[in-house]
Structures are given as C-alpha cells and as structure tokens.
Short mmCIF file of C-alpha atoms in Angstrom, two decimals:
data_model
loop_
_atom_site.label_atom_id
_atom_site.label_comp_id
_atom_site.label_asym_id
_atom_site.label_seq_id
_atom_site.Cartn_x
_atom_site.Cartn_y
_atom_site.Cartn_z
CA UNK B 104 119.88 121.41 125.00
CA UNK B 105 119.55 117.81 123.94
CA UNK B 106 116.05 117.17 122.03
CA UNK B 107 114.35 113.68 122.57
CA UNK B 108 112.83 111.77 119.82
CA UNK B 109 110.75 108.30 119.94
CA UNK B 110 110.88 106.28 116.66
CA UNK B 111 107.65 104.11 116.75
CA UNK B 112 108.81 101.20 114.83
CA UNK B 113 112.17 99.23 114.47
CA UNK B 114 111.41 98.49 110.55
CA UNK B 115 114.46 99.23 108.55
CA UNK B 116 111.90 102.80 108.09
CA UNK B 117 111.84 103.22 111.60
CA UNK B 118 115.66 102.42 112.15
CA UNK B 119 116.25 104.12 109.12
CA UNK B 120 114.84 107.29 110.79
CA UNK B 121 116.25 106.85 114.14
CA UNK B 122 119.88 106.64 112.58
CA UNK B 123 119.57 109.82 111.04
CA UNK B 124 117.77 112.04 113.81
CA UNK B 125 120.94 110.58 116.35
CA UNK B 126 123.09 111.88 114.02
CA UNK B 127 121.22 115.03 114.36
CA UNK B 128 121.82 115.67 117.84
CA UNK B 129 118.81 114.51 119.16
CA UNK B 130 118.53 111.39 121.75
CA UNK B 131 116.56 109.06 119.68
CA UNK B 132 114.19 106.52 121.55
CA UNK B 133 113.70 103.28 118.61
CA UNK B 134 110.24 101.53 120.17
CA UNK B 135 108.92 98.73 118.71
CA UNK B 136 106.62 95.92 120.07
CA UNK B 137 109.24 93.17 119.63
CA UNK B 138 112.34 92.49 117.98
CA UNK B 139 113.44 95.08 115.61
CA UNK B 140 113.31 93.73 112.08
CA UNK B 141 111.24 90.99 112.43
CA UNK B 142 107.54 92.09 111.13
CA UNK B 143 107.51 93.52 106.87
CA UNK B 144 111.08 94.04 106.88
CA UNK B 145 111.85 90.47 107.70
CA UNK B 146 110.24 88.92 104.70
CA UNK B 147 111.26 90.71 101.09
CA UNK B 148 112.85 89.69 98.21
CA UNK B 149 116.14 91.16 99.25
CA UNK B 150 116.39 94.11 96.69
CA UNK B 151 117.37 97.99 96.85
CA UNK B 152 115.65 98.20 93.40
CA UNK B 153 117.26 101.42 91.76
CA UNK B 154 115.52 100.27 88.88
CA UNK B 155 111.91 100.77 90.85
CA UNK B 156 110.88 104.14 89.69
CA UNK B 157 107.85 102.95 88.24
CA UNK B 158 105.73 101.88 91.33
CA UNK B 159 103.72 98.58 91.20
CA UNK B 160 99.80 99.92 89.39
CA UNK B 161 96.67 98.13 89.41
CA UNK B 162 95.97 95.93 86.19
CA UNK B 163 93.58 98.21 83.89
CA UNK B 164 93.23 95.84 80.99
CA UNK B 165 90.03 93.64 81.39
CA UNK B 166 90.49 90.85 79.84
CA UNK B 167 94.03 90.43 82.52
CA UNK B 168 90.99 91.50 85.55
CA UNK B 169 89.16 88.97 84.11
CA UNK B 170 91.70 86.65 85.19
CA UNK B 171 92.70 87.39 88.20
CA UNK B 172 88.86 87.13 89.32
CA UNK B 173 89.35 83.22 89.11
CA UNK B 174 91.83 83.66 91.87
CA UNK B 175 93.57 80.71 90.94
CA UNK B 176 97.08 83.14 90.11
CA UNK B 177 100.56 83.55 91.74
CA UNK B 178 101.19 87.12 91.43
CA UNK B 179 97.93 87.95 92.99
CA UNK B 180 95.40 86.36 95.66
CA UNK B 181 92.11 87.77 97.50
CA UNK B 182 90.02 86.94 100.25
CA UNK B 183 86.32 87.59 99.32
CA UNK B 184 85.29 88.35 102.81
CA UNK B 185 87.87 91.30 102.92
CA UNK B 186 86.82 93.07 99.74
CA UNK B 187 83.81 95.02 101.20
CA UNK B 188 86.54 96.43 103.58
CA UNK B 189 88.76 97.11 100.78
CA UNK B 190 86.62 98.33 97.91
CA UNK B 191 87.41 102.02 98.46
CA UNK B 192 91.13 101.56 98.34
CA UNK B 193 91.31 99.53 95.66
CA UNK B 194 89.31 101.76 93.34
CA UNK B 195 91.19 104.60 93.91
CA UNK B 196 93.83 102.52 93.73
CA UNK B 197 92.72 101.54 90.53
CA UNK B 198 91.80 104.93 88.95
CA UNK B 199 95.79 106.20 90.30
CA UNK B 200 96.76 103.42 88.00
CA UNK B 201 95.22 104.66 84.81
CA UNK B 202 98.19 105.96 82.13
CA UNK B 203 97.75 109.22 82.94
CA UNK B 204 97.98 109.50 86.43
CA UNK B 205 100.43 106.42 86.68
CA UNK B 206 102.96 108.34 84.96
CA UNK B 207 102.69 111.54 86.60
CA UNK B 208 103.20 109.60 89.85
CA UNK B 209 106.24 107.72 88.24
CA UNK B 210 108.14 111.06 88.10
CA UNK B 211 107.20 112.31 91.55
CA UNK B 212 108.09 108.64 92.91
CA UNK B 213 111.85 108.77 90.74
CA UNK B 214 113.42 110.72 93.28
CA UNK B 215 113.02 108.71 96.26
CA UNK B 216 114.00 105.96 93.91
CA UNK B 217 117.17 107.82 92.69
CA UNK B 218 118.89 108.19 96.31
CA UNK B 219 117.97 104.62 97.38
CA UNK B 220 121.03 102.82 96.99
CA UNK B 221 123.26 105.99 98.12
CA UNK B 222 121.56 106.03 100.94
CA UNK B 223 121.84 102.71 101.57
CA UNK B 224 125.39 102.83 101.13
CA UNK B 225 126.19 105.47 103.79
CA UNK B 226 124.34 103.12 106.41
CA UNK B 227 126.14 99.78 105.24
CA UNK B 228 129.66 101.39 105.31
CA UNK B 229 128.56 102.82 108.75
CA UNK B 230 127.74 99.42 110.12
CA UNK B 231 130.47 97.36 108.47
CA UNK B 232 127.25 95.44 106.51
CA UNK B 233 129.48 94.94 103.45
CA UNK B 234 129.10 91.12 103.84
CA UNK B 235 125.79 91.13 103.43
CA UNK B 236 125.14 92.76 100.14
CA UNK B 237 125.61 92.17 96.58
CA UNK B 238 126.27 94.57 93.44
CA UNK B 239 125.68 92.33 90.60
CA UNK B 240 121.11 93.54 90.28
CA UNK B 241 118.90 90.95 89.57
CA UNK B 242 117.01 89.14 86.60
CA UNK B 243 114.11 89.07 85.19
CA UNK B 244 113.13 86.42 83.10
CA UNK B 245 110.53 86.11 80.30
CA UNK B 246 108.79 82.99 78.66
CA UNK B 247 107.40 84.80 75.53
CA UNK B 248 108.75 86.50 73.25
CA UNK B 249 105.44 88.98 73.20
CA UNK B 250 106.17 89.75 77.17
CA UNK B 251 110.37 90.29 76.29
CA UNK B 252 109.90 92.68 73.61
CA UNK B 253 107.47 94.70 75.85
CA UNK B 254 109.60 94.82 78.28
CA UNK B 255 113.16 95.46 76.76
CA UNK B 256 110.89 98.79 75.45
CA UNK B 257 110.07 99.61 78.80
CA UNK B 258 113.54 99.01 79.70
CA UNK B 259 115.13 101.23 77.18
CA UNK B 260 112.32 103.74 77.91
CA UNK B 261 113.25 103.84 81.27
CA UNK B 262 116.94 104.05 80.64
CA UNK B 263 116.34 107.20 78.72
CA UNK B 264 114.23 109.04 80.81
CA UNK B 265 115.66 108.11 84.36
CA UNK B 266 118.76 107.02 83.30
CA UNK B 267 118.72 103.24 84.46
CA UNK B 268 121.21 100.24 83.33
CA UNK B 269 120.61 97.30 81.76
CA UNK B 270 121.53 94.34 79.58
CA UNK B 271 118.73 92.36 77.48
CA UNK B 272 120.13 89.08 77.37
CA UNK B 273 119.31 85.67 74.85
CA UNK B 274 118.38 82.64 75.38
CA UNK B 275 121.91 81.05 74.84
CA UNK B 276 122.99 84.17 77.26
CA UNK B 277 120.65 83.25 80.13
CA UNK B 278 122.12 79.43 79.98
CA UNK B 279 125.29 80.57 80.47
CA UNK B 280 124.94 82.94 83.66
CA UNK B 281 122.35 80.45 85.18
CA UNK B 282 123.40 76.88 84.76
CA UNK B 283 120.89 75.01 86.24
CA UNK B 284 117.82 76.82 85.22
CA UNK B 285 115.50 74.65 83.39
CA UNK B 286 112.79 75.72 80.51
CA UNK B 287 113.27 77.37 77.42
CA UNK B 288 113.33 81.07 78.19
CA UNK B 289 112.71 83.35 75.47
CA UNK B 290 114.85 85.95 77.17
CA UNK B 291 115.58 88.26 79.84
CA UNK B 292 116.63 91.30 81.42
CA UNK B 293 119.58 92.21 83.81
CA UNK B 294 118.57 95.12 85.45
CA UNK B 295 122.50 96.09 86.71
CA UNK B 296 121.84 99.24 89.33
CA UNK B 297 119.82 97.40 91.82
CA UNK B 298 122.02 95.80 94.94
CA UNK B 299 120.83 92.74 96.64
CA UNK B 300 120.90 91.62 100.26
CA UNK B 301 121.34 88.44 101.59
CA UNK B 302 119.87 88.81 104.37
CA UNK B 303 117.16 91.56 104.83
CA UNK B 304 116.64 91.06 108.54
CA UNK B 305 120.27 91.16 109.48
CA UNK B 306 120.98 94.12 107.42
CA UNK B 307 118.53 95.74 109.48
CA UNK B 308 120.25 94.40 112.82
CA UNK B 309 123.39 95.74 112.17
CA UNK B 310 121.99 99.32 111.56
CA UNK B 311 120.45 98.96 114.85
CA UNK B 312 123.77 97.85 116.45
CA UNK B 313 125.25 100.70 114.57
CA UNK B 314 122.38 103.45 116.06
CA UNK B 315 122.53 101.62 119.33
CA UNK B 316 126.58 102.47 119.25
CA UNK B 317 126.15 106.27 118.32
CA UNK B 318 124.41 106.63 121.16
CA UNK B 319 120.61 105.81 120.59
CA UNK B 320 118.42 103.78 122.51
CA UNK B 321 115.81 100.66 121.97
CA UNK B 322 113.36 99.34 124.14
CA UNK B 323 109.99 97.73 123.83
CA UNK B 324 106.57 99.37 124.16
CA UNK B 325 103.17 99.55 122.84
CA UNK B 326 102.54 102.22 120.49
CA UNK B 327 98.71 102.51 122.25
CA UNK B 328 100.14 104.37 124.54
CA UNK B 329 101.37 107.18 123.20
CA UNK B 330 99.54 110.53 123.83
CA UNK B 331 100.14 114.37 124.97
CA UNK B 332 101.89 115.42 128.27
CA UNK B 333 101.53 119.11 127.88
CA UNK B 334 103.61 120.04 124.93
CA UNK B 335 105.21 116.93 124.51
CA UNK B 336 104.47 113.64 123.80
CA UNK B 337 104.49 110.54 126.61
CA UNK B 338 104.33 106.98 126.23
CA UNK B 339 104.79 103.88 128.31
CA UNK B 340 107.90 101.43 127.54
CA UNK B 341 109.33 98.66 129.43
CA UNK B 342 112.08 100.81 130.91
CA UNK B 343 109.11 102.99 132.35
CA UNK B 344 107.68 106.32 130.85
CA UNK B 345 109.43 108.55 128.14
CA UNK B 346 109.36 112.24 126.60
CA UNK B 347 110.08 113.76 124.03
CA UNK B 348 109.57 116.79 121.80
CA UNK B 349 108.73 114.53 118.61
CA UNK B 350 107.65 111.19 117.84
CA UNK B 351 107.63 109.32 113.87
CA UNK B 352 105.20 107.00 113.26
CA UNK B 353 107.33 104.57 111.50
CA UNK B 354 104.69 101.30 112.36
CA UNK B 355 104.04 100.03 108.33
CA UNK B 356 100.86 98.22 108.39
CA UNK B 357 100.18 99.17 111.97
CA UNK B 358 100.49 103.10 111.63
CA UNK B 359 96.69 103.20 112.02
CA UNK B 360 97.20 102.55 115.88
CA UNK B 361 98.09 105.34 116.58
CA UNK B 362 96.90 107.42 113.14
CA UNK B 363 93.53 106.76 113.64
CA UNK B 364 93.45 107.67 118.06
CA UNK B 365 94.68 111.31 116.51
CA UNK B 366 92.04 111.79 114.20
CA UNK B 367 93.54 110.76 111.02
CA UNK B 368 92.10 108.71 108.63
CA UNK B 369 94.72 107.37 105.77
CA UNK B 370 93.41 104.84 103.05
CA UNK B 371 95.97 102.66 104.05
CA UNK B 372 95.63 98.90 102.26
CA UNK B 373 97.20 96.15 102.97
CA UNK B 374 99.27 93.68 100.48
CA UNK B 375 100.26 90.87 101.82
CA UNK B 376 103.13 88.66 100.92
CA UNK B 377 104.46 84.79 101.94
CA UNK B 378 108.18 83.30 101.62
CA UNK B 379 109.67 79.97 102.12
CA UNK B 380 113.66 78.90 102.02
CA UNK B 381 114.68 76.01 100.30
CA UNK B 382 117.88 73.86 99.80
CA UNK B 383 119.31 72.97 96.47
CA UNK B 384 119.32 69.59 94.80
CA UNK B 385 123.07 67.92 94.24
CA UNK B 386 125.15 70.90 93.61
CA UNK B 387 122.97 73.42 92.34
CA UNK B 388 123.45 77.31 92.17
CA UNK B 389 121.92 79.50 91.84
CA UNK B 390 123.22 82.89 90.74
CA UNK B 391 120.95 85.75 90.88
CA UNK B 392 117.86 87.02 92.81
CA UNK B 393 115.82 86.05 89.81
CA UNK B 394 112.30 86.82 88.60
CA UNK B 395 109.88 84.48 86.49
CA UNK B 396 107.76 87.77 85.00
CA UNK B 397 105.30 85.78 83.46
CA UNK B 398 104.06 83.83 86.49
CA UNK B 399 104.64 85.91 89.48
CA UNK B 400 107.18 84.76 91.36
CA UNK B 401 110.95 85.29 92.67
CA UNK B 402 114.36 83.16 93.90
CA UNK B 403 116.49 84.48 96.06
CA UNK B 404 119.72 82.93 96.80
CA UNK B 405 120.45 83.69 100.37
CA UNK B 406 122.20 83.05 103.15
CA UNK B 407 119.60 80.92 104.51
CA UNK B 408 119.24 79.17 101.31
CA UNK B 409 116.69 80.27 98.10
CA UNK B 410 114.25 82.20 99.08
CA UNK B 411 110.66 81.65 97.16
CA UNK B 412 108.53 84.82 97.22
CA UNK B 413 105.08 85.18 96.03
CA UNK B 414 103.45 88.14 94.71
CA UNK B 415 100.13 90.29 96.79
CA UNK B 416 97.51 88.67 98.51
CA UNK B 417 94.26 90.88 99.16
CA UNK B 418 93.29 89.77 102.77
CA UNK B 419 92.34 91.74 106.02
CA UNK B 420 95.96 92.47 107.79
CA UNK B 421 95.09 90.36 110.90
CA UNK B 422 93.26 87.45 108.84
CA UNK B 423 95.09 83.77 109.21
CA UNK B 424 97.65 82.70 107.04
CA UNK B 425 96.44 81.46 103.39
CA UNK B 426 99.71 80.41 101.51
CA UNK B 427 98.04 79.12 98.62
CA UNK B 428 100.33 81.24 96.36
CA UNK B 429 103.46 80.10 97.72
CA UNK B 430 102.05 76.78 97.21
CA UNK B 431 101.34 77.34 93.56
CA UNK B 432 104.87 79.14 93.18
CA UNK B 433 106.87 76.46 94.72
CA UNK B 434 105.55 73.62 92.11
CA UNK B 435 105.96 76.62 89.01
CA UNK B 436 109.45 77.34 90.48
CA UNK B 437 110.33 73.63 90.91
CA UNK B 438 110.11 73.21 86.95
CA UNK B 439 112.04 75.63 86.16
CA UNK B 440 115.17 75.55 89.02
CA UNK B 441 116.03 72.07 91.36
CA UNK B 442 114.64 73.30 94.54
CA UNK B 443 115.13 70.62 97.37
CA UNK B 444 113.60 70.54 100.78
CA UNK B 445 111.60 73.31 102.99
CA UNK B 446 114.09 74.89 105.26
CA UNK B 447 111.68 76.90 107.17
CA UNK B 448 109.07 75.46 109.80
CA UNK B 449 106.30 77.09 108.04
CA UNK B 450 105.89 79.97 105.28
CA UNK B 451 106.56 83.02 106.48
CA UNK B 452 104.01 85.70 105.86
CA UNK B 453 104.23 89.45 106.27
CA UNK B 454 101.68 92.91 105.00
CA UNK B 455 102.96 95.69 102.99
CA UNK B 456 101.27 98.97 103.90
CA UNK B 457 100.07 100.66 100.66
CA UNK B 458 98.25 103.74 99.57
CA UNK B 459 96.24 104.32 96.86
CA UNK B 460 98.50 106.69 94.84
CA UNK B 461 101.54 104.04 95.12
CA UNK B 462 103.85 106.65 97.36
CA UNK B 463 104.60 106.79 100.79
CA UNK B 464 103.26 109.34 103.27
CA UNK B 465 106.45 111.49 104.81
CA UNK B 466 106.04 114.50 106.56
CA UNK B 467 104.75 116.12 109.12
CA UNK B 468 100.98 115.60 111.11
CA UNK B 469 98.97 118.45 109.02
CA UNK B 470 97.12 119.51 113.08
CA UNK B 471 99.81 117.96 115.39
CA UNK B 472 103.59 119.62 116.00
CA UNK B 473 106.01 117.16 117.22
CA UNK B 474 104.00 114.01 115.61
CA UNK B 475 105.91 112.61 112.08
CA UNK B 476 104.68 110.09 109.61
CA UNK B 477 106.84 107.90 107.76
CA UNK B 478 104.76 104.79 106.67
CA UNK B 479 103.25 103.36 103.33
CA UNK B 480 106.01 102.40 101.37
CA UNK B 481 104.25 99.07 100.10
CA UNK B 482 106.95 96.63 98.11
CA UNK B 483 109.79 99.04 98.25
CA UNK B 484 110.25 99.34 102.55
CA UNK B 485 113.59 97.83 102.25
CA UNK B 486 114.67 100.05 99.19
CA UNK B 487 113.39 103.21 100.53
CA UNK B 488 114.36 103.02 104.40
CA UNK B 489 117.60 105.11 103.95
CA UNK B 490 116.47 107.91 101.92
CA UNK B 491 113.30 108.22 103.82
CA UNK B 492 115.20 108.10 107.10
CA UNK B 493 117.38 111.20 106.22
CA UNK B 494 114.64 112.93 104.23
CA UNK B 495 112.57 113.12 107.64
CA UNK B 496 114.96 113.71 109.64
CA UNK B 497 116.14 116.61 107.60
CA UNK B 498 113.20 117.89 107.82
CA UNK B 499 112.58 117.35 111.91
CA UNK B 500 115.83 118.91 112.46
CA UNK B 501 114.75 122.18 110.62
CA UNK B 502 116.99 121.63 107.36
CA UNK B 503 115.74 121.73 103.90
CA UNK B 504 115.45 117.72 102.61
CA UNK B 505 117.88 117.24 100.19
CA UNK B 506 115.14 116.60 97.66
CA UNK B 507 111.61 118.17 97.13
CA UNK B 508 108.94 115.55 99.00
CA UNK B 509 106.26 117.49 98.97
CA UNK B 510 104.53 114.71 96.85
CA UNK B 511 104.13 112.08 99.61
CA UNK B 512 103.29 114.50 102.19
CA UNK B 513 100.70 113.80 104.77
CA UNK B 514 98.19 116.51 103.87
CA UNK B 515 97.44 115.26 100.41
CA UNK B 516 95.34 112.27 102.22
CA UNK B 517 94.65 114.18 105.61
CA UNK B 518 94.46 118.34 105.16
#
C-alpha cells in the first residue's frame, strides 16, 4: 500500500524533501502557511556555495568583538533587548567556534557540502530550471592586501583538503572581468565550483511545479495543528483533515511550533538577514554575484535587477524590521559599483534558523516514530535543500543515506 507523508514547510528544505519522498512511493502532502517559497528561501544571495564547507563561526578575536559591540557594522547587527533571550545560544555558539571544535565540525559539515550542487542538479534538470542558474561561482573581493593573503591561504588550504577550485585574481585582473567596479581593490578570489541562481524564489517554484506534476500535493495549513490520531499523525488543512504515517518538520525558523508542543527543546537562534534590488546607472553590468569581504556585504545581479544583501542581524525572530545594515551597505556598495534606484517597495527581510554547532538537525524525533526533522540550516538553506531532501528521505523510506549524517542528527541536542 501507498504510505502518506506531510512535508511541514514549502522552503526549498521542505520541497526539497517532498520531491524526494514522491519519488519514493509515498503520497507526499507539501503544507505550508502561505505561498511556497516566499519566507527564508525567498531572500538569499542566490548561491549553491560548493565552496561552503567551512560553516559561518562566531568571531573569537577580541579586539574584532570589541568592534562589533559598537554596533555600528554591516556584516553584523543586534538588538539589545533580544540578547537576554539569546545569551545561551550565542555562547555555545561561541565556544563551537573556537579552532578546535570549528574544525572538527568543518569535516563533519564537508559532506553535506560536497553533494550540494549534484543534488541540485538532478532537481533543475527535473524541472527544466536551466534558465535560471549560472555556472560561472562568484567573487570575493578584498581591499587589503593583509585580508587577500589570508585568504588566498585559506583558499589553497581548502583546495587541498576538500578539493575546491579557485583562481586568485590581481588588481589589473579584477578590472577586466568587472568593468564598472569602482575602488582600488587589492585583489580577489573566484571561487569557480559554486553555481548561482537568479532567482532563488522561482527556482523553488518550479521544483514545486515539478513535485506537484509527479504526483504530490500542496495545500495550506497551520502547522499548530498537527498532533496524534492513534498511530498516525492528523492535522487540519484547507482541503479538510489529513493522515499520514510520517510528517518532516521542514518549518526553518518556525520548527519550534511544533518542536516545542512535542517536548523538544532545540537551541535554535535566529540570524536575520535584509535585501533590496536596485537598477543600474547608464549601462552598467554587472558580472558576478560579488562579495566586498572586508565590509560585509554582497551584489547580486539578478533577474530582478542587483540584489544588495547584508550580513546577520541579532534580533528576536518576530521583532519589527530594523534595516539599518542594508542602509549602511547600500551607501558602502554605492562607492564601489553605480547602483541606481530602489526597485523594491521596501527591504525585504527574512531569519535564518541556526544552531549552535553551525549544522543542521536531520533525522529522526529521538521519542516520536513517524515525526522527521529537517531544519537549521542557517545561511546555506538554499545550498543544502537537495541533498538534505534525499538524505531524509532515504532514510524515511528505510534505505541507507547515501552519506553518513549521523553528525546533524536530532539526538545530539534532544536524547
């Protein structure tokens, strides 16, 4: 017999996961509270970052906390009110980030890493999403010669040990490939595996058209409502009641709805993130999704027009919008490219679920059968959907995952 399956969350996670379990055999339920796509996995920077195997740490040098305290920076921003509730996470966040421990977590994090744009490309030829993505990586660019040798270590380091591409490029180099950049650059980096999308919410569209024509179903429901029917699990959607022998948690920031009503109690933290389109001055172009390292922010060039990211803001998930950082990015980024007018109506702002140790939690509920977690994948959602998609499902369905997750698995937070 045909087993049901609800996907809690239309994320690219959530759709991600629904994809696979359909191809499975199981009838696949994808529930989400609105329009799938249009919460985290709306607002990114547009990259399936290969190069990523080193997850984002918490600064340990002082004099560089020292700094951010002012809370005057781009790459970072925090509400004072929300750091009693955020304390705890952040100092185990903190200690995870120590040399040690960061590097240990590096290698368990590599494979998810490894698979991400395989796994990506299975779903895009699947959903005839070719259109939408690019193969060229992305740039990173650096305005001191002290940050650019640093980094073109880390580079080859990383190269060596997980076998990542790249070019360090010169001054005279960077000119060339990027016209209308302005500044005097002291170098950068073309990291060449990563693939870029141009646009993140319609990628994850057409792999819901694409699950929706194998055979799956979407519909709209709150996740509140989820609970036990005997041995299976019930909840309310606008098409009326549904069952089903399992239910993922793919909800991001959200997963404590229904974590937290089954007795679980994740550090989940919150990072969260603003972005803005612009149009170009005269006939400017620009090239590549490109990074200024040194002050936090990134361009996009998309099909909306350049997208202006900012780096993490420290804020309660449900607090009002504070786009002070995109504010401070957009007259840093003006200097440096000819950005012309706002495109959007107002910034867009979105929260990245995080956990302390920098991975995502996969696996099964350590004291529920039938209840999966997929959630906590902080900056790298969009990267990691795919893999963590068939990973679960592979592991739902009673296969062995293709590679060892054991590392991100639920128990390690909640026995």
């Amino acid at each position: 017999m045909t087993k049901d399956a609800i996907v809690l969350g239309a994320g690219i996670v959530g759709v991600s996961t629904a994809i696979h379990l359909q191809r499975r055999g199981r009838q696949v339920t994808l529930v989400d509270r609105g329009d799938p796509g249009r919460e985290t996995s709306f607002g990114n920077a547009g990259l399936i970052q290969r190069e990523g195997v080193v997850p984002y740490g918490f600064p340990q040098q002082f004099g560089l906390l020292l700094r951010y305290a002012f809370n005057n920076r781009i790459d970072a921003h925090y509400h004072l009110r929300a750091l009693p509730a955020q304390i705890a996470f952040l100092a185990r966040y903190w200690w995870n980030s120590n040399t040690k421990r960061h590097e240990m977590i590096s290698r368990a994090y590599a494979p998810l890493i490894e698979h991400s744009v395989s796994e990506h490309n299975d779903l895009i030829e699947a959903s005839h999403a070719e259109e939408l993505i690019r193969k060229n990586g992305w740039v990173e660019l650096f305005r001191s010669s002290e940050k650019r040798d640093a980094e073109f270590a880390e580079a080859e380091r990383l190269s060596r040990e997980f076998g990542i591409g790249y070019d360090a490029l010169s001054s005279a180099e960077i000119a060339t490939m990027e016209p209308h950049l302005r500044g005097d650059f002291a170098g950068a980096l073309r990291w060449r595996d990563p693939w870029s999308v141009l646009d993140p919410h319609g990628l994850t569209a057409a792999y819901r058209r694409y699950f929706e024509s194998i055979g799956g179903r979407v519909t709209t429901g709150n996740a509140v409502s989820l609970g036990m029917a005997g041995k299976a699990w019930r909840m309310v959607t606008a098409e009326g009641s549904i069952e089903a022998e399992d239910v993922v948690v793919a909800l991001g920031p959200w997963a404590d709805i229904v974590t937290k009503r089954f007795g679980y109690a994740f550090p989940l933290g919150v990072k969260r993130g603003y972005h803005m389109h612009y149009a170009t001055e005269g006939n400017a172009i620009l090239n590549n999704w490109t990074l200024d390292a040194e002050r936090g922010y990134l361009l996009a060039p998309m099909s909306r027009g350049v997208r202006l990211t900012t780096g993490a803001e420290f804020a309660l998930r449900d607090a009002p919008k504070t786009p002070v950082q995109l504010d401070r990015a957009e007259a840093v980024a003006r200097t440096a490219f000819p950005l012309g007018e706002r495109l959007d109506p107002e910034p867009w702002m979105g929260a990245r679920p995080c956990t302390p140790d920098m991975m995502p939690i996969i696996g099964k509920a350590p004291r529920h059968n039938g209840l999966w977690f997929a959630f906590g994948h902080a900056h790298h959602g969009l990267t990691l959907g795919p893999v963590t998609g068939r990973v679960l499902a592979e592991l739902i369905t009673g296969e062995t995952p293709f590679i060892d997750i054991s590392a991100y698995a639920p128990s390690r937070f909640a026995p």
